[in-house]
Amino acid sequence: MATSHLFVCIILCTYYVAHGGDEHGGFATVLTSRSFQPEAAVCSTSRGGLLRCSRARANYITSQGTVTTLAADDGANVTIPAHLGGSVESLEYVVTVGLGTPAVPQVLLMDTGSDLSWVQCAPCNSTACYPQKDPLFDPSNSSTYAPIAGGGSQCAFAIEYGDGSHTRGVYSKETLTLGPGVTVRDFHFGCADDQDGSNGRYDGLLGLGGAPESLMSQISSARFLALGGAPPAGANTSGGFVFTPIRVEVATFCMVNLTGISVGGKQLDIPPAVFSKSKGMIIDSGTVITELPHTAYAALRSAFRGAMSAYPLILPPPNQGLGTCYNLTSFSNVTVPTVALTFDGGATMELDVPDGILLEGCLAFQESGPDDLFPGILGNVNQRTFEVLYDVSHGKVGFRAGAC
Ligand SMILES: *[C@@H]1O[C@H](CO)[C@@H](O)[C@H](O)[C@H]1NC(C)=O
Ligand SMILES: *[C@@H]1O[C@H](CO)[C@@H](O)[C@H](O)[C@H]1NC(C)=O
Ligand SMILES: *[C@@H]1O[C@H](CO)[C@@H](O)[C@H](O)[C@H]1NC(C)=O
Ligand SMILES: *[C@@H]1O[C@H](CO)[C@@H](O)[C@H](O)[C@H]1NC(C)=O
Ligand SMILES: *[C@@H]1O[C@H](CO)[C@@H](O)[C@H](O)[C@H]1NC(C)=O
Ligand SMILES: *[C@@H]1O[C@H](CO)[C@@H](O)[C@H](O)[C@H]1NC(C)=O
Ligand SMILES: *[C@@H]1O[C@H](CO)[C@@H](O)[C@H](O)[C@H]1NC(C)=O
């Protein structure tokens, strides 16, 4: 991975920052009025399932031409506010950056699960591009835009994501403004004019994976990139974090090993062999719902249903892919078990109650597949209110609760 000296810190905040209830012995009571309303227009309603918002496992990226590493101003600390994409009808996290000269604001999906960034570019009609929040980015209006040429002709790019969507267009470079005074010259990205699949109304995607096409690699000389919050004052960036080793796979994915799950303060009885047999978990801000391998998911679901037996399950579940949903309309408050994920080395994430556990009244986990076939994915719902610090040079990732 090229980002050997870069710290990346991603803080995902929900709209509701305060804990709303009592915590007692592995359970927390929360008021339903606050906690179970959709926080953003859900991609599932019109596009057939939250699953389809998942972007992990980008299948391939084709782009010709070499990517030269370039500089944000040396030693710059970059902070970009991130927020849930409610304004762009997405349950994913977005950031606003400036593209071009003069800089035009662009609302981009933050995706640690893919690499090449792209925006929809003019000219593009309503058949080839989806409707977005802002006017299409118009390269002809920018004095710093250039297509990247290879062998005398423009390079094309094409990305197919794990959710079946694709984006294609012209591989390009442009000035990217991340914040006041922080610009990345010759930022390599895709100027897209051929889209297919589910998207919110965001203007494009910011690829934060580990491959050379990613923003991370392109600004690897910056010391600290904070998406969603400032680096903590005083600069002991490891204080308060619990760390677990990461490995980087297919250049893009940061993988961690899950070793245990607890529900309501009780460790689930999952044989260690299950975890060693599974392929680990991808940390992915671009995926909404966490996916666990079969045995781990089944144990979690069963314990969670047991702890929530006072509430009526909705069958069949309204949310495709989410098998455990409750009808909470007649309850003024709900007592939810805490859920904690433990990773290699003992690092434990106590998920936020309820925002890290329930999504619209459904257990915010799903099954990735057989234990030994697919890696799990740590999606953004469970990362909410956590600060996630990727310390790539030391091969570890840290989690810190209560970041919002
Ligand atoms: C939209 O653009 C595509 C590609 O340029 C073209 O094939 C298609 O006919 C256009 N559709 C309309 C409705 O103009
Ligand atoms: C591009 O520039 C033209 C002429 O200055 C202007 O009318 C148009 O609104 C600009 N388009 C965008 C998308 O900025
Ligand atoms: C970046 O942050 C580090 C640690 O917080 C600090 O020591 C350094 O002065 C900052 N650099 C700039 C350019 O603000
Ligand atoms: C930073 O904090 C961690 C954990 O609290 C501590 O172990 C480490 O010594 C601190 N580092 C510095 C430079 O103060
Ligand atoms: C995770 O587990 C696998 C297989 O048990 C092992 O090879 C790997 O080193 C472990 N750690 C990480 C960070 O992947
Ligand atoms: C949820 O419960 C309410 C009141 O108990 C009931 O009227 C409603 O039909 C239930 N909805 C579903 C989807 O089961
Ligand atoms: C929760 O609701 C129950 C009745 O359903 C009520 O007795 C209790 O006082 C409520 N607790 C809180 C913290 O609102």
Coordinates of C-alpha atoms and ligand atoms in Angstrom, one line a residue:
M1 CA 0.0 0.0 0.0
A2 CA 1.4 3.4 -1.0
T3 CA 0.0 5.3 1.9
S4 CA 2.7 4.2 4.3
H5 CA 2.8 7.4 6.4
L6 CA -0.7 8.5 6.2
F7 CA -3.1 8.4 9.1
V8 CA -6.6 8.4 8.1
C9 CA -9.3 9.1 10.5
I10 CA -13.0 8.7 9.6
I11 CA -15.7 9.7 12.0
L12 CA -19.3 8.7 11.1
C13 CA -21.9 10.7 12.9
T14 CA -25.6 10.2 12.9
Y15 CA -28.0 13.0 13.2
Y16 CA -28.8 12.0 16.7
V17 CA -25.7 12.4 18.8
A18 CA -26.9 12.0 22.3
H19 CA -27.6 8.7 23.9
G20 CA -31.3 8.8 24.7
G21 CA -31.7 6.4 27.6
D22 CA -30.5 4.4 30.5
E23 CA -27.8 1.8 30.2
H24 CA -28.1 -1.1 32.6
G25 CA -26.5 -4.5 32.6
G26 CA -26.0 -5.0 28.9
F27 CA -29.2 -3.4 27.9
A28 CA -30.2 0.2 27.1
T29 CA -33.7 1.7 27.0
V30 CA -34.3 4.2 24.3
L31 CA -37.3 6.3 23.4
T32 CA -38.8 5.1 20.1
S33 CA -39.8 8.5 19.0
R34 CA -36.2 9.5 18.6
S35 CA -34.6 6.4 17.5
F36 CA -36.5 4.5 14.9
Q37 CA -37.4 7.1 12.3
P38 CA -35.6 6.8 9.0
E39 CA -32.6 9.1 9.2
A40 CA -32.4 9.7 5.5
A41 CA -34.4 8.6 2.5
V42 CA -33.6 5.0 2.2
C43 CA -32.2 3.8 -1.1
S44 CA -34.1 0.6 -0.7
T45 CA -37.6 1.9 -1.2
S46 CA -37.1 2.7 -4.8
R47 CA -34.3 0.5 -5.7
G48 CA -35.1 -2.8 -4.2
G49 CA -33.2 -3.3 -1.0
L50 CA -30.6 -1.8 1.2
L51 CA -28.2 -4.4 -0.1
R52 CA -28.1 -2.6 -3.3
C53 CA -26.5 0.4 -1.6
S54 CA -23.5 -1.8 -0.8
R55 CA -20.5 -1.0 -2.8
A56 CA -17.9 -3.4 -1.3
R57 CA -16.2 -5.9 -3.5
A58 CA -15.7 -3.6 -6.4
N59 CA -15.1 -6.2 -9.1
Y60 CA -12.6 -4.5 -11.2
I61 CA -11.3 -1.2 -12.2
T62 CA -9.8 -0.6 -15.6
S63 CA -7.9 2.5 -16.2
Q64 CA -4.9 3.0 -18.4
G65 CA -2.1 5.4 -17.9
T66 CA 0.0 5.6 -14.8
V67 CA -1.1 7.4 -11.7
T68 CA 1.6 9.8 -10.5
T69 CA 1.6 10.5 -6.8
L70 CA 1.3 14.1 -6.1
A71 CA 1.0 16.4 -3.2
A72 CA -1.4 18.1 -1.1
D73 CA 0.8 20.8 0.5
D74 CA 3.4 18.9 2.4
G75 CA 2.4 18.1 6.0
A76 CA -1.0 19.5 5.6
N77 CA -3.7 18.2 7.9
V78 CA -6.9 17.8 6.0
T79 CA -10.3 17.9 7.6
I80 CA -13.5 17.5 5.6
P81 CA -16.8 17.5 7.3
A82 CA -18.8 14.4 6.5
H83 CA -22.4 13.8 7.1
L84 CA -25.1 11.2 6.4
G85 CA -26.3 11.8 2.9
G86 CA -29.9 12.6 3.7
S87 CA -29.8 15.7 1.5
V88 CA -28.8 13.5 -1.4
E89 CA -31.2 10.7 -0.6
S90 CA -28.5 8.3 0.5
L91 CA -27.9 6.4 3.7
E92 CA -24.3 6.6 3.1
Y93 CA -21.8 9.2 4.2
V94 CA -21.0 12.1 1.9
V95 CA -18.4 14.9 1.9
T96 CA -18.4 18.2 0.1
V97 CA -15.2 19.1 -1.8
G98 CA -14.3 21.6 -4.5
L99 CA -13.4 20.4 -8.0
G100 CA -11.9 22.5 -10.8
T101 CA -10.7 26.1 -11.2
P102 CA -12.8 27.9 -10.1
A103 CA -13.7 25.3 -7.6
V104 CA -17.2 23.9 -7.9
P105 CA -18.7 22.2 -4.8
Q106 CA -19.3 18.5 -5.3
V107 CA -21.1 16.3 -2.8
L108 CA -19.4 12.9 -2.9
L109 CA -20.1 9.5 -1.4
M110 CA -17.2 8.5 0.9
D111 CA -16.2 5.0 0.0
T112 CA -13.3 3.2 1.8
G113 CA -14.3 0.1 -0.2
S114 CA -13.2 1.3 -3.6
D115 CA -10.4 3.4 -5.1
L116 CA -11.1 5.5 -8.2
S117 CA -13.1 8.7 -7.5
W118 CA -15.5 10.0 -10.1
V119 CA -18.1 12.7 -10.7
Q120 CA -20.8 12.9 -13.3
C121 CA -19.6 15.2 -16.0
A122 CA -21.4 17.4 -18.6
P123 CA -22.5 16.7 -21.3
C124 CA -24.6 13.8 -20.1
N125 CA -28.3 13.3 -20.7
S126 CA -30.9 11.9 -18.3
T127 CA -30.6 8.4 -19.8
A128 CA -26.9 8.1 -19.3
C129 CA -26.6 9.9 -16.0
Y130 CA -28.8 9.8 -12.9
P131 CA -30.3 13.0 -11.4
Q132 CA -28.0 14.5 -8.9
K133 CA -28.1 17.3 -6.3
D134 CA -25.9 19.9 -8.1
P135 CA -25.6 20.8 -11.8
L136 CA -23.3 18.4 -13.6
F137 CA -19.6 19.2 -13.3
D138 CA -18.6 20.9 -16.6
P139 CA -14.9 20.3 -17.4
S140 CA -15.1 22.9 -20.1
N141 CA -15.6 25.5 -17.4
S142 CA -12.4 24.7 -15.6
S143 CA -9.0 25.9 -16.5
T144 CA -7.2 23.0 -14.8
Y145 CA -9.1 20.0 -16.2
A146 CA -7.3 17.6 -18.6
P147 CA -8.2 14.2 -19.8
I148 CA -5.4 11.7 -19.3
A149 CA -4.0 10.5 -22.6
G150 CA -2.4 7.2 -23.3
G151 CA -1.0 6.3 -26.7
G152 CA -2.4 9.5 -28.2
S153 CA -6.0 8.9 -27.2
Q154 CA -8.0 9.6 -24.1
C155 CA -8.1 6.9 -21.5
A156 CA -11.4 5.4 -20.6
F157 CA -12.3 4.2 -17.1
A158 CA -14.9 1.6 -16.2
I159 CA -15.9 0.5 -12.7
E160 CA -18.3 -2.3 -11.8
Y161 CA -19.3 -2.4 -8.1
G162 CA -20.3 -5.3 -6.0
D163 CA -23.9 -4.1 -6.1
G164 CA -24.1 -4.5 -9.9
S165 CA -23.9 -0.8 -10.7
H166 CA -21.3 0.5 -13.1
T167 CA -19.8 3.9 -14.0
R168 CA -17.8 4.7 -17.1
G169 CA -16.2 7.7 -18.7
V170 CA -13.0 9.6 -19.3
Y171 CA -10.0 9.1 -16.9
S172 CA -9.0 12.7 -16.1
K173 CA -7.1 15.0 -13.8
E174 CA -8.2 18.1 -12.1
T175 CA -7.5 20.4 -9.1
L176 CA -9.3 19.1 -6.0
T177 CA -9.9 21.4 -3.1
L178 CA -10.3 19.5 0.1
G179 CA -10.6 22.5 2.4
P180 CA -9.4 26.1 2.7
G181 CA -5.9 26.2 1.3
V182 CA -5.7 22.5 0.8
T183 CA -5.6 21.6 -2.8
V184 CA -4.5 18.5 -4.6
R185 CA -3.2 19.4 -8.1
D186 CA -3.6 16.8 -10.9
F187 CA -6.0 14.7 -8.8
H188 CA -6.8 11.6 -10.9
F189 CA -10.5 10.8 -11.2
G190 CA -13.1 9.7 -13.6
C191 CA -15.3 12.1 -15.5
A192 CA -18.3 9.9 -15.8
D193 CA -20.9 10.0 -18.6
D194 CA -22.3 6.4 -18.5
Q195 CA -24.1 5.2 -15.3
D196 CA -26.1 2.2 -14.4
G197 CA -27.5 1.1 -11.1
S198 CA -28.6 2.5 -7.8
N199 CA -27.2 5.8 -6.7
G200 CA -28.4 8.6 -4.3
R201 CA -28.4 12.1 -5.6
Y202 CA -24.8 12.7 -4.8
D203 CA -22.5 14.2 -7.5
G204 CA -20.0 11.4 -7.4
L205 CA -17.8 9.2 -5.3
L206 CA -14.6 9.7 -3.3
G207 CA -12.6 6.5 -3.4
L208 CA -10.7 6.0 -0.1
G209 CA -9.3 2.5 -0.6
G210 CA -5.7 1.5 -0.7
A211 CA -4.8 1.2 -4.4
P212 CA -2.9 3.9 -6.3
E213 CA -6.0 5.3 -7.9
S214 CA -7.4 6.3 -4.5
L215 CA -7.3 9.7 -2.9
M216 CA -5.4 8.2 0.0
S217 CA -2.5 7.2 -2.3
Q218 CA -2.6 10.5 -4.2
I219 CA -2.2 12.6 -1.1
S220 CA 0.1 10.2 0.8
S221 CA 2.4 13.1 1.7
A222 CA -0.3 14.7 3.8
R223 CA 0.3 13.8 7.5
F224 CA -3.3 13.3 8.6
L225 CA -6.5 13.1 6.7
A226 CA -9.5 13.5 8.9
L227 CA -12.9 12.9 7.2
G228 CA -15.7 13.9 9.4
G229 CA -13.8 15.5 12.2
A230 CA -10.6 17.3 13.2
P231 CA -7.6 15.4 14.5
P232 CA -7.7 15.5 18.2
A233 CA -5.9 18.6 19.6
G234 CA -2.7 17.7 21.3
A235 CA -1.9 15.1 18.7
N236 CA -1.6 11.9 20.6
T237 CA -3.6 10.3 17.9
S238 CA -3.5 6.9 19.6
G239 CA -5.0 7.9 22.9
G240 CA -8.3 6.3 23.7
F241 CA -8.3 4.0 20.7
V242 CA -8.5 0.3 20.8
F243 CA -6.4 -1.2 18.0
T244 CA -6.5 -4.4 15.9
P245 CA -4.1 -5.5 13.2
I246 CA -5.1 -4.9 9.6
R247 CA -4.0 -6.5 6.4
V248 CA -4.6 -5.0 3.0
E249 CA -6.1 -7.2 0.3
V250 CA -6.2 -6.7 -3.4
A251 CA -4.7 -3.3 -2.6
T252 CA -8.1 -1.9 -1.7
F253 CA -9.6 -3.5 1.3
C254 CA -8.5 -3.1 4.9
M255 CA -9.3 -6.4 6.6
V256 CA -9.6 -7.2 10.3
N257 CA -10.3 -10.5 12.1
L258 CA -13.4 -10.7 14.2
T259 CA -12.9 -13.0 17.3
G260 CA -16.1 -12.6 19.3
I261 CA -19.5 -11.1 19.6
S262 CA -21.5 -10.3 22.7
V263 CA -25.2 -9.5 23.1
G264 CA -26.6 -8.0 26.3
G265 CA -23.2 -8.3 27.9
K266 CA -23.0 -12.0 27.3
Q267 CA -20.3 -13.5 25.0
L268 CA -21.9 -15.6 22.3
D269 CA -20.8 -19.2 22.2
I270 CA -19.2 -19.2 18.8
P271 CA -16.4 -21.8 18.3
P272 CA -13.0 -20.1 17.5
A273 CA -12.7 -22.3 14.5
V274 CA -15.6 -20.4 12.9
F275 CA -13.7 -17.2 13.0
S276 CA -10.4 -18.7 11.9
K277 CA -12.2 -20.4 9.0
S278 CA -13.8 -17.2 7.8
K279 CA -12.0 -14.7 5.7
G280 CA -12.0 -11.8 8.0
M281 CA -13.9 -8.5 7.7
I282 CA -13.5 -5.6 5.3
I283 CA -13.9 -2.2 6.9
D284 CA -16.1 -0.3 4.4
S285 CA -17.7 3.1 4.9
G286 CA -19.4 2.7 1.6
T287 CA -21.5 -0.3 2.7
V288 CA -24.5 0.4 4.9
I289 CA -25.2 -2.9 6.7
T290 CA -22.6 -5.1 8.3
E291 CA -22.3 -8.6 6.9
L292 CA -21.2 -11.6 9.0
P293 CA -20.4 -15.1 7.9
H294 CA -23.2 -17.6 8.4
T295 CA -22.4 -19.1 11.8
A296 CA -21.6 -15.8 13.5
Y297 CA -24.7 -14.1 12.0
A298 CA -27.0 -17.0 13.1
A299 CA -25.7 -16.8 16.7
L300 CA -26.1 -13.0 16.8
R301 CA -29.6 -13.1 15.4
S302 CA -30.7 -15.8 17.8
A303 CA -29.4 -14.1 20.8
F304 CA -30.7 -10.7 19.7
R305 CA -34.2 -12.2 19.1
G306 CA -34.1 -13.8 22.5
A307 CA -33.2 -10.5 24.2
M308 CA -35.9 -8.7 22.2
S309 CA -38.7 -11.3 22.7
A310 CA -40.9 -8.7 24.3
Y311 CA -41.4 -7.0 20.9
P312 CA -43.3 -8.4 18.0
L313 CA -41.2 -9.5 15.0
I314 CA -42.5 -8.4 11.6
L315 CA -42.8 -11.4 9.3
P316 CA -42.1 -11.2 6.5
P317 CA -39.6 -8.5 7.2
P318 CA -40.2 -5.2 5.3
N319 CA -36.5 -4.8 4.5
Q320 CA -35.0 -7.2 2.0
G321 CA -31.9 -8.7 3.5
L322 CA -32.6 -7.7 7.1
G323 CA -34.3 -10.7 8.6
T324 CA -35.0 -9.4 12.1
C325 CA -37.4 -6.4 12.2
Y326 CA -39.7 -5.3 15.0
N327 CA -43.0 -3.5 15.0
L328 CA -42.4 -0.9 17.6
T329 CA -45.3 1.4 16.7
S330 CA -47.2 0.8 20.0
F331 CA -44.1 1.2 22.3
S332 CA -43.0 4.5 23.7
N333 CA -39.6 3.0 24.5
V334 CA -37.6 -0.1 23.7
T335 CA -35.0 -1.9 25.7
V336 CA -32.3 -3.0 23.3
P337 CA -29.4 -5.3 24.2
T338 CA -25.9 -3.9 23.7
V339 CA -23.9 -5.5 21.0
A340 CA -20.1 -5.6 21.0
L341 CA -17.7 -6.9 18.4
T342 CA -14.3 -8.1 19.5
F343 CA -11.3 -8.2 17.1
D344 CA -7.9 -9.8 17.1
G345 CA -5.9 -8.5 20.0
G346 CA -9.0 -7.8 22.1
A347 CA -10.0 -4.5 20.5
T348 CA -13.8 -4.3 21.3
M349 CA -16.3 -2.0 19.6
E350 CA -19.3 -1.5 21.9
L351 CA -21.8 -0.5 19.2
D352 CA -23.9 2.6 19.7
V353 CA -27.4 1.9 21.1
P354 CA -29.6 2.1 19.2
D355 CA -28.0 3.7 16.1
G356 CA -25.2 1.2 15.7
I357 CA -27.5 -1.8 16.2
L358 CA -30.9 -1.0 14.8
L359 CA -31.8 0.5 11.4
E360 CA -35.4 1.5 11.2
G361 CA -36.4 -1.1 13.7
C362 CA -34.3 -3.9 12.1
L363 CA -31.2 -5.6 13.4
A364 CA -28.6 -3.9 11.3
F365 CA -26.7 -7.0 10.3
Q366 CA -27.0 -9.5 7.5
E367 CA -25.4 -12.7 6.4
S368 CA -22.4 -12.6 4.0
G369 CA -22.6 -16.3 3.1
P370 CA -21.0 -19.6 4.1
D371 CA -18.2 -19.2 6.8
D372 CA -15.3 -20.0 4.5
L373 CA -16.5 -18.4 1.3
F374 CA -16.8 -14.6 1.8
P375 CA -15.2 -12.1 4.1
G376 CA -17.6 -10.2 6.3
I377 CA -18.0 -6.4 5.9
L378 CA -18.0 -3.9 8.7
G379 CA -20.6 -1.4 7.3
N380 CA -21.2 2.2 8.3
V381 CA -24.2 1.7 10.5
N382 CA -22.1 -0.1 13.1
Q383 CA -19.3 2.4 12.7
R384 CA -21.5 5.2 13.6
T385 CA -20.3 7.5 16.4
F386 CA -16.9 5.8 16.2
E387 CA -13.7 7.4 15.2
V388 CA -11.9 5.0 13.0
L389 CA -8.1 5.5 12.7
Y390 CA -6.2 3.7 10.0
D391 CA -2.6 3.6 11.0
V392 CA -1.3 2.0 7.9
S393 CA 2.4 2.3 8.7
H394 CA 1.9 0.3 11.8
G395 CA -0.5 -2.2 10.2
K396 CA -3.4 -1.4 12.5
V397 CA -6.7 0.2 12.8
G398 CA -8.1 1.8 15.9
F399 CA -11.7 2.5 17.0
R400 CA -12.7 5.1 19.5
A401 CA -16.2 5.4 20.8
G402 CA -18.1 8.6 21.4
A403 CA -16.5 10.6 18.6
C404 CA -19.6 12.6 17.9
Ligands
LIG1 C1 -28.3 10.0 -24.3 O1 -26.9 9.9 -24.6 C2 -26.6 8.6 -25.1 C3 -25.0 8.6 -25.2 O2 -24.5 9.8 -25.6 C4 -27.3 8.4 -26.4 O3 -26.9 7.1 -26.9 C5 -28.8 8.5 -26.2 O4 -29.5 8.3 -27.4 C6 -29.1 9.8 -25.5 N1 -30.5 9.7 -25.1 C7 -31.4 10.7 -25.3 C8 -32.8 10.5 -24.8 O5 -31.0 11.8 -25.8
LIG2 C1 -20.3 27.0 -17.4 O1 -19.9 28.3 -17.9 C2 -21.0 28.9 -18.6 C3 -20.5 30.1 -19.2 O2 -19.7 30.8 -18.3 C4 -22.2 29.1 -17.6 O3 -23.3 29.7 -18.3 C5 -22.6 27.8 -17.0 O4 -23.6 27.9 -16.0 C6 -21.4 27.0 -16.4 N1 -21.8 25.7 -16.1 C7 -21.5 25.1 -14.9 C8 -22.1 23.7 -14.7 O5 -20.8 25.6 -14.1
LIG3 C1 -0.9 18.7 11.7 O1 -1.3 18.1 12.9 C2 -0.2 17.7 13.7 C3 -0.7 16.8 14.8 O2 -1.9 17.3 15.3 C4 0.5 19.0 14.2 O3 1.6 18.7 15.0 C5 0.9 19.8 13.0 O4 1.4 21.1 13.4 C6 -0.3 20.1 12.0 N1 0.2 20.7 10.8 C7 -0.4 21.7 10.2 C8 0.2 22.2 9.0 O5 -1.4 22.2 10.7
LIG4 C1 -0.6 8.1 23.6 O1 -1.7 7.5 24.3 C2 -1.4 6.1 24.4 C3 -2.7 5.5 25.0 O2 -3.3 6.3 26.0 C4 -0.2 5.9 25.3 O3 0.1 4.5 25.4 C5 1.0 6.5 24.6 O4 2.1 6.4 25.4 C6 0.7 8.0 24.3 N1 1.8 8.5 23.4 C7 2.4 9.7 23.7 C8 3.4 10.1 22.7 O5 2.0 10.4 24.6
LIG5 C1 -6.4 -13.0 10.5 O1 -6.5 -14.4 10.4 C2 -5.8 -15.0 9.3 C3 -6.2 -16.5 9.2 O2 -6.4 -17.0 10.5 C4 -4.3 -14.7 9.5 O3 -3.6 -15.2 8.3 C5 -4.1 -13.2 9.5 O4 -2.8 -12.9 9.8 C6 -4.9 -12.6 10.7 N1 -4.8 -11.2 10.8 C7 -5.2 -10.3 10.0 C8 -5.0 -8.9 10.3 O5 -5.6 -10.5 8.9
LIG6 C1 -47.8 -2.9 14.1 O1 -48.5 -2.8 15.3 C2 -49.7 -2.0 15.1 C3 -50.3 -1.8 16.5 O2 -50.1 -2.9 17.4 C4 -50.6 -2.6 14.1 O3 -51.8 -1.8 14.0 C5 -49.9 -2.7 12.8 O4 -50.7 -3.4 11.9 C6 -48.6 -3.5 13.0 N1 -47.8 -3.4 11.7 C7 -47.2 -4.4 11.2 C8 -46.5 -4.2 9.9 O5 -47.3 -5.5 11.6
LIG7 C1 -41.1 2.6 29.0 O1 -42.4 2.2 28.7 C2 -43.0 1.5 29.8 C3 -44.4 1.1 29.3 O2 -44.4 0.6 28.0 C4 -43.1 2.5 31.0 O3 -43.7 1.8 32.1 C5 -41.7 3.0 31.3 O4 -41.8 4.0 32.3 C6 -41.0 3.6 30.1 N1 -39.7 4.0 30.4 C7 -39.1 5.1 30.0 C8 -37.7 5.3 30.4 O5 -39.7 5.9 29.4

